[in-house]
Amino acid sequence: MTPSRAMCTRIPDNTEQSTGMEKKEEEQTSDIFWSREPIVGHRGTKENPAIVPSFNDSRVVGLETEQGVIWFRLNKGPLHLVANQYFKLQQIEGGDH
């Protein structure tokens, strides 16, 4: 039998009901894929592209430029040229999603 609403004595706090990114932030995980901090590195060239890690075979990337942020989908495979910079997705094992 399920307790009625009248029997509930309090509202759960965020730590008891959070999920996804919010939960990762509350747990202060070191998982870079849930961090709001940017991943920074060298300017990617054709010979030395910027490597972007991902648990999946594609990832959305934001590139900050003088004109603003350019968002693009980076797929596993060939080099991607965006705003005169080269990017390559490196698929890694693991993750919990």
Backbone as JSON, one array per atom type, in Angstrom:
{
  "sequence": "MTPSRAMCTRIPDNTEQSTGMEKKEEEQTSDIFWSREPIVGHRGTKENPAIVPSFNDSRVVGLETEQGVIWFRLNKGPLHLVANQYFKLQQIEGGDH",
  "N": [[0.84, -1.18, 0.0], [0.56, 2.22, -0.82], [1.77, 5.14, 0.78], [-0.34, 7.87, 1.67], [-0.58, 11.28, 0.48], [-1.03, 12.93, 2.62], [0.39, 11.77, 4.64], [3.06, 12.34, 4.18], [5.82, 14.03, 5.44], [7.75, 15.88, 4.79], [9.48, 17.74, 2.2], [11.64, 16.33, -0.16], [15.17, 17.12, -0.27], [17.52, 18.65, -2.63], [19.78, 16.9, -2.94], [18.67, 14.43, -2.53], [17.0, 14.0, -4.67], [18.17, 14.76, -7.06], [19.48, 14.29, -10.4], [21.49, 13.15, -13.22], [23.48, 15.69, -14.71], [23.3, 17.61, -12.67], [23.46, 16.0, -10.35], [26.04, 14.94, -10.68], [27.53, 17.3, -10.38], [26.92, 17.98, -7.71], [28.07, 15.82, -6.42], [30.64, 16.45, -6.85], [32.26, 15.33, -8.85], [35.15, 14.22, -10.7], [34.87, 13.83, -13.35], [35.46, 14.82, -16.53], [33.59, 15.17, -18.49], [31.29, 16.1, -17.41], [31.85, 18.5, -16.37], [31.6, 22.03, -16.16], [33.62, 23.61, -16.9], [35.76, 24.81, -19.48], [37.4, 22.72, -21.92], [40.67, 23.11, -22.62], [43.31, 23.67, -24.95], [45.93, 23.26, -27.39], [46.02, 25.15, -30.5], [44.49, 23.57, -33.07], [46.11, 21.98, -35.78], [46.51, 20.72, -39.16], [48.49, 18.78, -39.14], [48.76, 18.37, -36.43], [46.16, 17.93, -34.86], [43.6, 19.29, -32.67], [42.73, 17.29, -30.02], [39.75, 15.81, -29.01], [38.21, 14.33, -26.35], [35.83, 11.62, -25.99], [33.19, 9.54, -24.79], [31.48, 8.53, -26.58], [30.7, 8.06, -30.14], [30.45, 10.52, -31.25], [30.37, 14.05, -30.53], [29.2, 17.12, -29.19], [30.71, 20.21, -29.68], [31.9, 23.31, -28.51], [33.37, 26.14, -29.82], [35.19, 28.88, -28.98], [35.32, 31.97, -30.5], [36.4, 35.14, -31.92], [34.09, 36.23, -32.93], [32.12, 35.03, -31.47], [30.66, 32.06, -29.98], [31.06, 29.04, -31.71], [29.16, 26.3, -32.39], [29.43, 22.84, -32.97], [29.04, 19.5, -34.3], [31.18, 16.96, -33.59], [32.4, 14.2, -35.15], [33.51, 10.8, -34.9], [36.34, 9.74, -36.73], [37.4, 11.17, -39.72], [39.48, 14.18, -39.86], [38.2, 17.31, -38.68], [37.54, 20.46, -39.92], [37.17, 23.56, -38.59], [36.58, 26.94, -38.37], [39.22, 27.53, -39.24], [40.7, 25.74, -37.72], [41.79, 22.48, -36.8], [40.19, 19.51, -35.73], [39.92, 16.42, -33.93], [38.13, 13.61, -32.96], [38.59, 11.59, -30.15], [37.72, 8.54, -29.25], [37.03, 7.11, -26.17], [37.2, 4.48, -23.74], [34.81, 3.48, -21.21], [32.96, 5.4, -18.8], [29.75, 6.21, -17.44], [27.28, 6.15, -18.62]],
  "CA": [[0.0, 0.0, 0.0], [1.33, 3.45, -0.94], [1.33, 6.15, 1.74], [-1.06, 9.0, 1.09], [0.14, 12.55, 0.55], [-1.2, 13.5, 3.94], [1.36, 11.16, 5.54], [4.38, 12.88, 3.9], [6.12, 15.06, 6.43], [8.68, 16.89, 4.28], [9.84, 17.71, 0.78], [13.05, 15.91, -0.28], [16.08, 18.17, -0.72], [18.13, 18.4, -3.94], [20.67, 15.75, -2.96], [17.86, 13.22, -2.52], [16.23, 13.81, -5.9], [18.88, 15.21, -8.26], [19.94, 13.27, -11.35], [22.26, 13.65, -14.34], [24.55, 16.66, -14.51], [23.16, 18.22, -11.34], [23.97, 15.05, -9.37], [27.49, 14.92, -10.86], [28.07, 18.52, -9.79], [26.79, 17.88, -6.26], [29.05, 14.83, -5.96], [31.94, 17.04, -7.18], [33.0, 14.33, -9.61], [36.24, 14.73, -11.53], [34.54, 13.44, -14.71], [35.55, 16.04, -17.35], [32.45, 15.28, -19.38], [30.2, 16.75, -16.7], [32.35, 19.77, -15.88], [31.22, 23.21, -16.94], [34.85, 24.29, -17.28], [36.13, 24.46, -20.86], [38.6, 21.93, -22.19], [41.54, 23.99, -23.38], [44.48, 23.02, -25.52], [46.59, 23.98, -28.47], [45.26, 25.42, -31.72], [44.65, 22.39, -33.91], [46.58, 22.09, -37.16], [46.29, 19.49, -39.9], [49.51, 17.84, -38.68], [48.6, 18.18, -34.98], [44.8, 18.41, -34.55], [43.14, 19.32, -31.27], [42.07, 16.02, -29.7], [38.59, 15.99, -28.14], [37.81, 13.01, -25.85], [34.4, 11.34, -25.89], [32.8, 8.15, -24.57], [30.61, 8.19, -27.71], [31.34, 8.25, -31.44], [30.31, 11.92, -31.64], [30.25, 14.95, -29.38], [28.99, 18.52, -29.53], [31.84, 21.01, -29.23], [31.77, 24.76, -28.64], [34.65, 26.78, -30.07], [35.08, 30.31, -28.76], [36.02, 32.79, -31.49], [36.17, 36.58, -31.72], [32.7, 36.53, -33.31], [31.22, 34.33, -30.56], [30.86, 30.61, -29.9], [30.6, 28.21, -32.82], [28.83, 24.95, -31.93], [29.44, 21.87, -34.05], [29.09, 18.09, -33.92], [32.43, 16.32, -33.97], [32.19, 12.77, -35.31], [34.69, 9.95, -34.97], [36.77, 9.49, -38.1], [38.34, 12.12, -40.33], [39.67, 15.49, -39.24], [37.15, 18.3, -38.91], [38.06, 21.82, -40.01], [36.19, 24.55, -38.14], [37.2, 28.23, -38.1], [40.66, 27.39, -39.5], [41.33, 24.85, -36.75], [41.49, 21.07, -37.04], [39.78, 18.75, -34.56], [39.75, 14.99, -34.1], [37.5, 12.98, -31.8], [39.24, 10.38, -29.64], [36.75, 7.78, -28.49], [37.67, 6.43, -25.06], [36.37, 3.48, -23.05], [34.36, 3.83, -19.87], [31.79, 6.25, -18.64], [28.66, 5.56, -16.71], [26.01, 6.5, -19.27]],
  "C": [[0.89, 1.24, 0.0], [0.84, 4.46, 0.09], [0.63, 7.31, 1.04], [-0.22, 10.27, 1.23], [0.05, 13.17, 1.93], [-0.16, 12.95, 4.93], [2.78, 11.68, 5.31], [4.65, 14.05, 4.84], [7.06, 16.14, 5.92], [8.92, 16.72, 2.78], [11.31, 17.3, 0.7], [13.93, 17.07, -0.75], [16.74, 17.75, -2.04], [18.99, 17.15, -3.97], [19.91, 14.43, -2.99], [17.14, 12.96, -3.85], [16.95, 14.27, -7.18], [19.35, 14.03, -9.1], [20.85, 13.94, -12.38], [23.36, 14.61, -13.95], [24.5, 17.3, -13.14], [23.74, 17.3, -10.27], [25.5, 14.97, -9.45], [28.14, 16.13, -10.21], [28.01, 18.47, -8.26], [27.79, 16.89, -5.67], [30.48, 15.31, -6.19], [32.83, 16.01, -7.87], [34.1, 14.98, -10.44], [36.02, 14.39, -13.0], [34.5, 14.69, -15.6], [34.34, 16.22, -18.25], [31.24, 15.92, -18.71], [30.62, 18.1, -16.14], [31.85, 20.9, -16.77], [32.44, 24.01, -17.38], [35.23, 23.87, -18.7], [37.35, 23.54, -20.89], [39.47, 22.81, -23.07], [42.75, 23.21, -23.88], [45.07, 23.87, -26.63], [45.63, 24.23, -29.64], [45.53, 24.27, -32.69], [45.1, 22.71, -35.33], [46.32, 20.76, -37.85], [47.27, 18.4, -39.43], [49.35, 17.48, -37.21], [47.23, 18.69, -34.54], [44.54, 18.46, -33.05], [42.35, 18.05, -31.03], [40.96, 16.28, -28.7], [38.14, 14.6, -27.68], [36.3, 12.86, -25.79], [34.19, 9.85, -25.62], [31.99, 7.64, -25.76], [31.34, 8.41, -29.03], [31.08, 9.63, -32.03], [30.13, 12.76, -30.38], [30.01, 16.36, -29.9], [30.11, 19.33, -28.88], [31.52, 22.48, -29.44], [33.16, 25.36, -28.78], [34.47, 28.28, -29.92], [35.95, 31.06, -29.77], [35.75, 34.26, -31.18], [34.74, 36.97, -32.03], [31.68, 35.88, -32.38], [31.53, 32.84, -30.58], [30.27, 29.92, -31.12], [30.38, 26.82, -32.26], [28.83, 24.01, -33.12], [29.49, 20.45, -33.49], [30.38, 17.5, -34.48], [32.21, 14.82, -33.99], [33.52, 12.03, -35.36], [35.05, 9.73, -36.43], [37.72, 10.55, -38.58], [38.48, 13.41, -39.52], [38.51, 16.41, -39.58], [37.8, 19.67, -38.89], [36.95, 22.79, -39.65], [36.95, 25.82, -37.77], [38.73, 28.15, -38.19], [41.41, 26.61, -38.43], [40.9, 23.43, -37.05], [41.21, 20.36, -35.72], [39.66, 17.27, -34.91], [39.16, 14.43, -32.8], [38.28, 11.72, -31.43], [38.24, 9.65, -28.76], [37.49, 6.98, -27.41], [36.68, 5.47, -24.41], [35.93, 4.03, -21.71], [33.12, 4.71, -19.89], [30.68, 5.48, -17.94], [27.32, 5.95, -17.3], [25.8, 5.72, -20.52]]
}
